[in-house]
Coordinates of C-alpha atoms in Angstrom, one line a residue:
M1465 CA 132.6 226.7 125.4
K1466 CA 131.3 229.6 123.2
F1467 CA 132.9 232.6 125.1
K1468 CA 135.8 230.9 126.4
G1469 CA 138.5 232.9 124.7
R1470 CA 136.5 236.2 125.4
I1471 CA 136.2 235.2 129.3
F1472 CA 139.9 234.0 129.4
V1473 CA 141.5 237.1 127.9
L1474 CA 139.1 239.7 130.2
S1475 CA 140.1 237.6 133.2
M1476 CA 143.9 238.1 132.6
V1477 CA 143.4 241.7 131.6
L1478 CA 141.2 242.3 134.7
L1479 CA 143.9 240.5 136.8
T1480 CA 146.9 242.2 135.4
N1481 CA 145.4 245.7 135.6
C1482 CA 144.3 244.9 139.2
L1483 CA 147.9 243.9 140.0
Y1484 CA 149.1 246.8 138.3
I1485 CA 147.0 249.3 139.6
A1486 CA 147.4 248.1 143.1
Y1487 CA 151.5 248.0 142.9
Y1488 CA 151.6 251.9 141.7
Y1489 CA 149.0 252.9 144.4
M1490 CA 150.8 251.0 147.1
K1491 CA 154.2 252.8 145.7
D1492 CA 152.8 256.2 144.9
G1493 CA 149.8 256.7 147.4
H1494 CA 147.6 257.4 144.5
I1495 CA 146.0 256.2 141.1
E1496 CA 146.6 258.6 137.9
R1497 CA 143.4 259.2 136.0
I1498 CA 144.5 257.9 132.9
E1499 CA 144.8 254.2 134.4
I1500 CA 141.3 254.4 135.4
I1501 CA 139.9 255.9 132.1
G1502 CA 142.3 253.2 130.1
L1503 CA 141.0 250.3 131.8
P1504 CA 137.9 249.9 129.7
L1505 CA 139.6 250.5 126.4
I1506 CA 141.9 247.9 127.2
L1507 CA 138.7 245.8 128.4
L1508 CA 137.0 246.3 124.9
I1509 CA 140.3 245.5 123.0
A1510 CA 140.6 242.3 125.0
W1511 CA 137.0 241.3 124.3
W1512 CA 137.4 241.8 120.7
S1513 CA 140.6 239.8 120.8
G1514 CA 138.9 237.0 122.8
K1515 CA 136.1 237.2 120.2
Q1516 CA 138.4 236.5 117.3
Y1517 CA 139.8 233.7 118.9
D1518 CA 136.4 232.0 119.8
K1519 CA 135.6 232.3 116.2
V1520 CA 138.8 230.6 115.1
K1521 CA 138.4 228.1 117.6
H1522 CA 134.7 227.3 116.5
L1523 CA 135.6 227.1 113.2
E1524 CA 138.8 224.7 113.8
D1525 CA 136.2 222.5 116.0
I1526 CA 133.6 222.4 113.0
N1527 CA 136.4 221.4 110.7
L1528 CA 137.7 218.7 113.3
K1529 CA 134.3 217.6 113.7
K1530 CA 133.6 217.1 109.9
K1531 CA 136.9 215.3 109.5
K1532 CA 136.1 212.9 112.3
E1533 CA 132.8 212.4 110.5
L1534 CA 134.2 211.9 107.4
H1535 CA 136.6 209.5 108.9
N1536 CA 134.1 207.7 110.7
S1537 CA 131.8 207.4 107.5
N1538 CA 135.0 206.3 105.4
Q1539 CA 135.4 203.6 108.1
M1540 CA 131.8 202.8 108.1
F1541 CA 132.0 202.6 103.9
R1542 CA 135.0 200.4 104.2
T1543 CA 133.4 198.1 106.5
L1544 CA 130.1 197.8 104.6
F1545 CA 132.5 197.8 101.3
E1546 CA 134.5 194.9 102.5
N1547 CA 131.9 192.5 104.4
A1548 CA 128.8 193.3 102.2
P1549 CA 126.8 190.5 101.1
I1550 CA 126.5 191.9 97.4
G1551 CA 129.3 192.8 94.8
I1552 CA 130.1 196.5 94.9
S1553 CA 132.7 198.2 92.7
L1554 CA 133.8 202.0 92.2
I1555 CA 133.9 202.4 88.5
D1556 CA 135.4 205.3 86.6
Q1557 CA 133.8 206.7 83.6
D1558 CA 135.4 204.3 81.2
G1559 CA 133.6 201.4 82.7
R1560 CA 136.6 200.2 84.6
P1561 CA 136.6 199.0 87.9
V1562 CA 139.1 200.8 90.1
L1563 CA 138.1 199.1 93.6
T1564 CA 136.1 195.9 93.9
N1565 CA 135.1 194.0 97.2
K1566 CA 135.6 190.2 97.8
K1567 CA 132.0 189.2 97.2
L1568 CA 132.1 190.8 93.5
Q1569 CA 135.6 189.0 93.1
E1570 CA 133.8 186.0 94.2
I1571 CA 130.9 186.1 92.1
L1572 CA 133.0 186.9 89.0
G1573 CA 135.9 184.6 89.7
Y1574 CA 138.4 187.4 89.2
N1575 CA 140.8 188.7 91.6
E1576 CA 141.3 192.5 92.1
D1577 CA 144.0 193.0 89.9
E1578 CA 142.5 191.1 87.1
L1579 CA 139.3 193.2 87.5
N1580 CA 141.2 196.5 87.8
A1581 CA 143.1 195.6 84.3
M1582 CA 139.8 195.2 82.4
T1583 CA 136.2 197.2 81.9
F1584 CA 133.0 195.3 82.6
S1585 CA 132.2 195.2 78.9
E1586 CA 135.0 192.9 78.6
F1587 CA 133.2 189.9 80.8
S1588 CA 129.4 191.4 80.3
D1589 CA 126.6 189.9 77.6
P1590 CA 127.5 192.4 74.5
D1591 CA 123.7 193.4 74.1
D1592 CA 123.3 194.0 78.2
S1593 CA 126.6 196.0 78.2
A1594 CA 125.6 198.4 75.5
I1595 CA 122.5 199.2 77.5
N1596 CA 124.5 199.5 80.6
M1597 CA 126.9 202.1 78.8
D1598 CA 124.1 203.9 77.6
L1599 CA 122.7 204.3 81.1
L1600 CA 126.2 205.0 82.7
K1601 CA 126.6 208.1 79.9
D1602 CA 123.1 209.4 81.3
L1603 CA 124.3 208.8 85.0
L1604 CA 127.3 211.0 84.1
D1605 CA 126.0 213.6 82.4
G1606 CA 123.5 214.1 85.3
K1607 CA 120.5 213.1 83.4
I1608 CA 119.4 210.3 85.8
D1609 CA 120.4 209.8 89.3
H1610 CA 120.9 206.1 89.5
Y1611 CA 119.6 203.2 87.5
E1612 CA 119.1 199.4 87.7
L1613 CA 119.4 196.9 85.6
E1614 CA 119.1 193.2 85.2
K1615 CA 122.5 191.9 83.3
R1616 CA 124.6 188.9 82.3
Y1617 CA 128.1 188.3 83.2
Y1618 CA 130.6 185.7 82.1
H1619 CA 132.6 184.1 85.0
K1620 CA 136.1 183.5 84.7
D1621 CA 135.5 180.0 84.1
G1622 CA 133.0 180.8 81.3
H1623 CA 129.5 180.0 83.0
V1624 CA 127.0 182.9 82.7
V1625 CA 126.4 185.0 86.2
W1626 CA 123.2 186.8 86.2
G1627 CA 122.9 189.8 88.4
I1628 CA 120.6 192.8 89.1
V1629 CA 122.9 196.2 89.1
T1630 CA 122.2 199.2 90.8
S1631 CA 124.6 202.0 89.7
A1632 CA 124.9 205.8 91.4
L1633 CA 127.5 208.6 91.5
Y1634 CA 129.9 208.3 94.2
P1635 CA 132.0 211.7 94.6
D1636 CA 135.5 210.8 96.0
I1637 CA 136.3 214.3 98.0
D1638 CA 140.0 213.7 98.5
N1639 CA 140.8 213.2 94.5
E1640 CA 138.0 215.5 93.4
T1641 CA 136.8 212.7 91.0
T1642 CA 133.4 211.4 90.5
Y1643 CA 133.3 207.6 90.7
V1644 CA 130.0 205.7 89.7
I1645 CA 129.3 203.0 92.8
G1646 CA 127.8 199.7 91.2
M1647 CA 126.1 197.4 93.4
L1648 CA 125.5 193.3 92.0
V1649 CA 123.1 191.1 93.5
D1650 CA 123.6 187.5 92.4
I1651 CA 120.5 185.9 91.0
T1652 CA 121.9 183.3 89.0
E1653 CA 120.3 180.5 91.0
R1654 CA 116.8 182.2 90.8
K1655 CA 117.2 182.7 87.3
I1656 CA 118.1 178.7 86.6
A1657 CA 114.9 177.9 88.7
E1658 CA 112.9 180.4 86.4
Q1659 CA 114.4 178.6 83.7
K1660 CA 113.9 175.4 84.5
L1661 CA 110.1 176.2 85.3
K1662 CA 109.3 177.7 82.3
E1663 CA 110.5 174.6 80.5
A1664 CA 108.6 172.5 83.1
Y1665 CA 105.8 174.4 82.2
K1666 CA 106.3 174.1 78.3
E1667 CA 106.8 170.4 78.5
K1668 CA 103.6 170.4 80.6
E1669 CA 101.7 172.4 78.0
S1670 CA 103.1 170.1 75.2
L1671 CA 102.1 167.1 77.1
S1672 CA 98.5 168.6 77.2
N1673 CA 98.5 169.2 73.7
R1674 CA 99.5 165.6 72.9
D1675 CA 97.5 162.5 72.4
G1676 CA 98.4 160.2 75.6
L1677 CA 98.5 157.2 73.2
T1678 CA 100.1 157.8 69.6
G1679 CA 102.1 161.2 70.9
I1680 CA 101.1 163.1 68.1
A1681 CA 98.8 166.2 68.7
N1682 CA 95.2 165.6 70.1
R1683 CA 91.9 166.8 69.4
R1684 CA 91.8 169.7 71.7
Y1685 CA 95.4 171.4 70.1
F1686 CA 94.0 170.4 66.8
D1687 CA 90.6 172.3 67.2
E1688 CA 92.9 175.4 68.4
Y1689 CA 95.2 175.0 65.5
L1690 CA 92.6 174.6 63.1
V1691 CA 90.9 178.2 64.1
Q1692 CA 94.3 180.3 64.1
E1693 CA 95.3 178.6 60.6
F1694 CA 91.7 179.4 59.4
E1695 CA 92.0 183.3 60.2
K1696 CA 95.2 183.3 59.0
A1697 CA 94.3 181.7 55.7
R1698 CA 91.4 184.1 55.2
K1699 CA 93.2 187.3 55.9
T1700 CA 96.0 186.4 53.5
A1701 CA 93.5 184.7 51.0
S1702 CA 96.1 181.7 50.9
P1703 CA 94.6 177.8 50.7
L1704 CA 94.5 175.5 53.8
S1705 CA 93.7 172.1 53.4
L1706 CA 92.4 169.1 55.5
I1707 CA 92.7 165.5 55.3
I1708 CA 90.6 163.1 57.7
I1709 CA 92.1 159.6 57.5
D1710 CA 90.2 156.6 58.7
I1711 CA 91.7 153.1 59.5
D1712 CA 89.7 150.7 57.2
Y1713 CA 88.1 148.0 59.2
F1714 CA 89.8 148.6 62.5
K1715 CA 86.9 147.2 64.8
Q1716 CA 87.7 143.9 62.9
Y1717 CA 91.3 144.4 63.4
N1718 CA 90.9 144.8 67.2
D1719 CA 88.8 141.7 67.2
C1720 CA 91.3 139.5 65.4
Y1721 CA 94.4 140.9 67.1
G1722 CA 93.2 142.2 70.2
H1723 CA 93.3 145.9 72.0
L1724 CA 96.9 145.8 72.5
K1725 CA 97.7 145.4 68.9
G1726 CA 95.1 147.5 68.0
D1727 CA 97.1 150.0 70.0
E1728 CA 100.4 149.4 68.7
C1729 CA 98.8 149.7 65.2
L1730 CA 97.5 153.1 65.9
K1731 CA 101.2 154.3 67.2
Q1732 CA 102.6 153.0 63.9
V1733 CA 100.2 154.8 61.8
A1734 CA 100.8 158.0 63.6
N1735 CA 104.6 157.5 63.2
V1736 CA 103.9 157.4 59.5
F1737 CA 102.1 160.8 59.7
E1738 CA 104.9 162.4 61.5
K1739 CA 107.4 161.2 59.3
T1740 CA 105.4 162.3 56.1
I1741 CA 104.9 165.8 57.0
D1742 CA 107.1 168.0 58.8
Q1743 CA 105.9 170.8 61.3
S1744 CA 106.5 173.7 58.6
K1745 CA 103.9 172.0 56.2
G1746 CA 101.3 171.7 58.9
V1747 CA 100.3 169.5 62.1
A1748 CA 99.0 165.9 62.4
A1749 CA 96.3 164.7 65.2
R1750 CA 94.5 162.0 66.5
F1751 CA 91.0 163.0 65.7
G1752 CA 89.3 160.1 68.0
G1753 CA 89.3 156.3 67.8
E1754 CA 90.9 155.1 64.5
E1755 CA 90.3 158.7 62.9
F1756 CA 93.3 161.2 62.0
V1757 CA 93.1 164.6 60.7
I1758 CA 96.3 166.4 59.1
L1759 CA 96.0 170.3 58.6
L1760 CA 97.9 171.6 55.6
P1761 CA 98.4 175.5 55.7
K1762 CA 99.0 177.4 52.3
I1763 CA 98.9 173.9 50.5
D1764 CA 96.1 173.7 47.8
T1765 CA 94.2 170.8 46.9
L1766 CA 96.9 169.3 44.5
G1767 CA 99.6 169.8 47.0
A1768 CA 97.6 168.1 49.8
S1769 CA 96.5 165.3 47.3
V1770 CA 100.2 164.5 46.8
I1771 CA 100.7 164.3 50.6
A1772 CA 97.7 161.8 50.8
N1773 CA 99.0 159.8 48.5
Q1774 CA 102.2 159.4 50.0
I1775 CA 100.8 158.8 53.5
Q1776 CA 98.3 156.1 51.7
G1777 CA 101.4 154.2 50.1
A1778 CA 103.6 154.7 53.3
I1779 CA 100.7 152.7 55.5
E1780 CA 100.8 150.1 52.8
N1781 CA 104.3 149.6 52.9
L1782 CA 104.0 148.7 56.6
R1783 CA 102.8 145.4 55.6
I1784 CA 100.8 145.1 58.9
S1785 CA 98.8 142.1 58.5
H1786 CA 95.1 142.5 58.7
I1787 CA 93.0 139.1 58.2
G1788 CA 89.7 141.1 59.3
S1789 CA 90.1 143.5 56.2
E1790 CA 87.5 143.0 53.4
I1791 CA 89.8 144.5 50.8
S1792 CA 93.3 143.7 51.5
E1793 CA 95.5 141.0 53.3
Y1794 CA 97.3 144.2 54.9
L1795 CA 96.4 147.4 56.9
T1796 CA 94.7 150.3 54.8
V1797 CA 93.2 153.6 55.1
S1798 CA 90.8 155.7 53.5
L1799 CA 91.3 159.6 53.2
G1800 CA 88.6 162.5 52.6
L1801 CA 90.4 165.9 51.5
S1802 CA 89.0 169.5 51.7
T1803 CA 90.6 172.6 50.8
F1804 CA 89.5 176.1 51.9
N1805 CA 90.5 179.0 49.3
M1806 CA 89.4 182.1 47.9
E1807 CA 86.5 180.9 46.2
S1808 CA 84.8 179.3 49.6
T1809 CA 85.2 182.7 51.7
S1810 CA 82.0 181.7 53.2
L1811 CA 83.3 178.8 54.9
T1812 CA 83.6 178.0 58.6
P1813 CA 86.3 175.6 60.6
E1814 CA 83.7 173.5 61.1
D1815 CA 82.4 173.4 57.3
L1816 CA 86.1 172.5 56.1
I1817 CA 86.0 169.5 58.6
S1818 CA 82.3 168.5 57.5
E1819 CA 83.4 168.8 53.9
A1820 CA 86.7 166.4 54.4
D1821 CA 84.4 164.1 56.6
Q1822 CA 81.7 163.9 53.6
A1823 CA 84.9 163.0 51.3
L1824 CA 86.2 160.3 53.6
Y1825 CA 82.4 158.9 53.8
L1826 CA 82.5 158.7 50.2
A1827 CA 85.8 157.2 49.9
K1828 CA 84.5 154.6 52.6
Q1829 CA 81.4 154.1 50.8
S1830 CA 83.1 153.5 47.3
S1831 CA 85.7 150.8 48.2
R1832 CA 87.9 151.8 50.9
N1833 CA 91.6 152.2 50.6
R1834 CA 91.4 155.3 48.4
I1835 CA 91.2 159.2 48.5
E1836 CA 88.4 161.3 47.9
I1837 CA 88.4 165.0 47.3
Y1838 CA 85.3 167.2 48.2
H1839 CA 84.1 169.1 45.5

């Protein structure tokens, strides 16, 4: 009650004075003038005294209310802290956890004493930790009021824990020290799922670029790769060579041995390409039917000729019987080669294919089982 002290004091003064006046009136039969004049002054003093009491009482009530609110707030924080479904910690200015909840201990695999004896940098990915410490410094310097970071931690047993960390300042009134409160949401399962999805997508993309029979690159991938490498060669003025390979008398091979044997033959030939050239040199692809192409970035005509000879010799060494061939008892190939260089800057990717195809046609018209270079 706002006027409780004043009302109480006035009531007591009035009551006391009334009793005092009544007593002396009954005793002496009259009332002194000073007693009548002094009553208002005493009441005024009593009113002022009661007002001061009310002020003190009001301040005490406010402080008591604040203490109760603070206590309730601390109790609520403690309840939320202990039972939160996310990891929470209070961190000092050196990045050391001074208080951690059970969920954080569960996420990281350490108990509270172990965590209190370390800094977060000790069980965090070094790159992520460096970013985190920079943000922590900005937070403590007042440049930002909070920050959020996707971060990797190392569990006590060694596996990586992914988390989203949100940090903000948390003033401790009792100790007059500023801490940072960090909240960690475990997203490890989501990250694993994302990684599996990426791997599945890459595998699917890889399969979509592969020939279903031979396993080497297909025509679609080759066309895209050719355009990319052609532009690179034009910009850097570097050579780009193309070899087109055709299996000699392959129709007769299928007629003699059947299509299943023919498919097996194509696989063996494609395997030779994979072994002869590596990805750093170029790419081999099935162009269609029994035709294959090999694109060789940064390799000139001479270098491409060496590779063409290696391929021709490796296929002969397979010793695949071919009774339908008119030039050999074993399987052979014809090869046409063309090179894009600085002297042929007006060429297009289609021109490069056309030139190699013309060279191949010449090889097949001549005697087959040979290499022809477009001039």
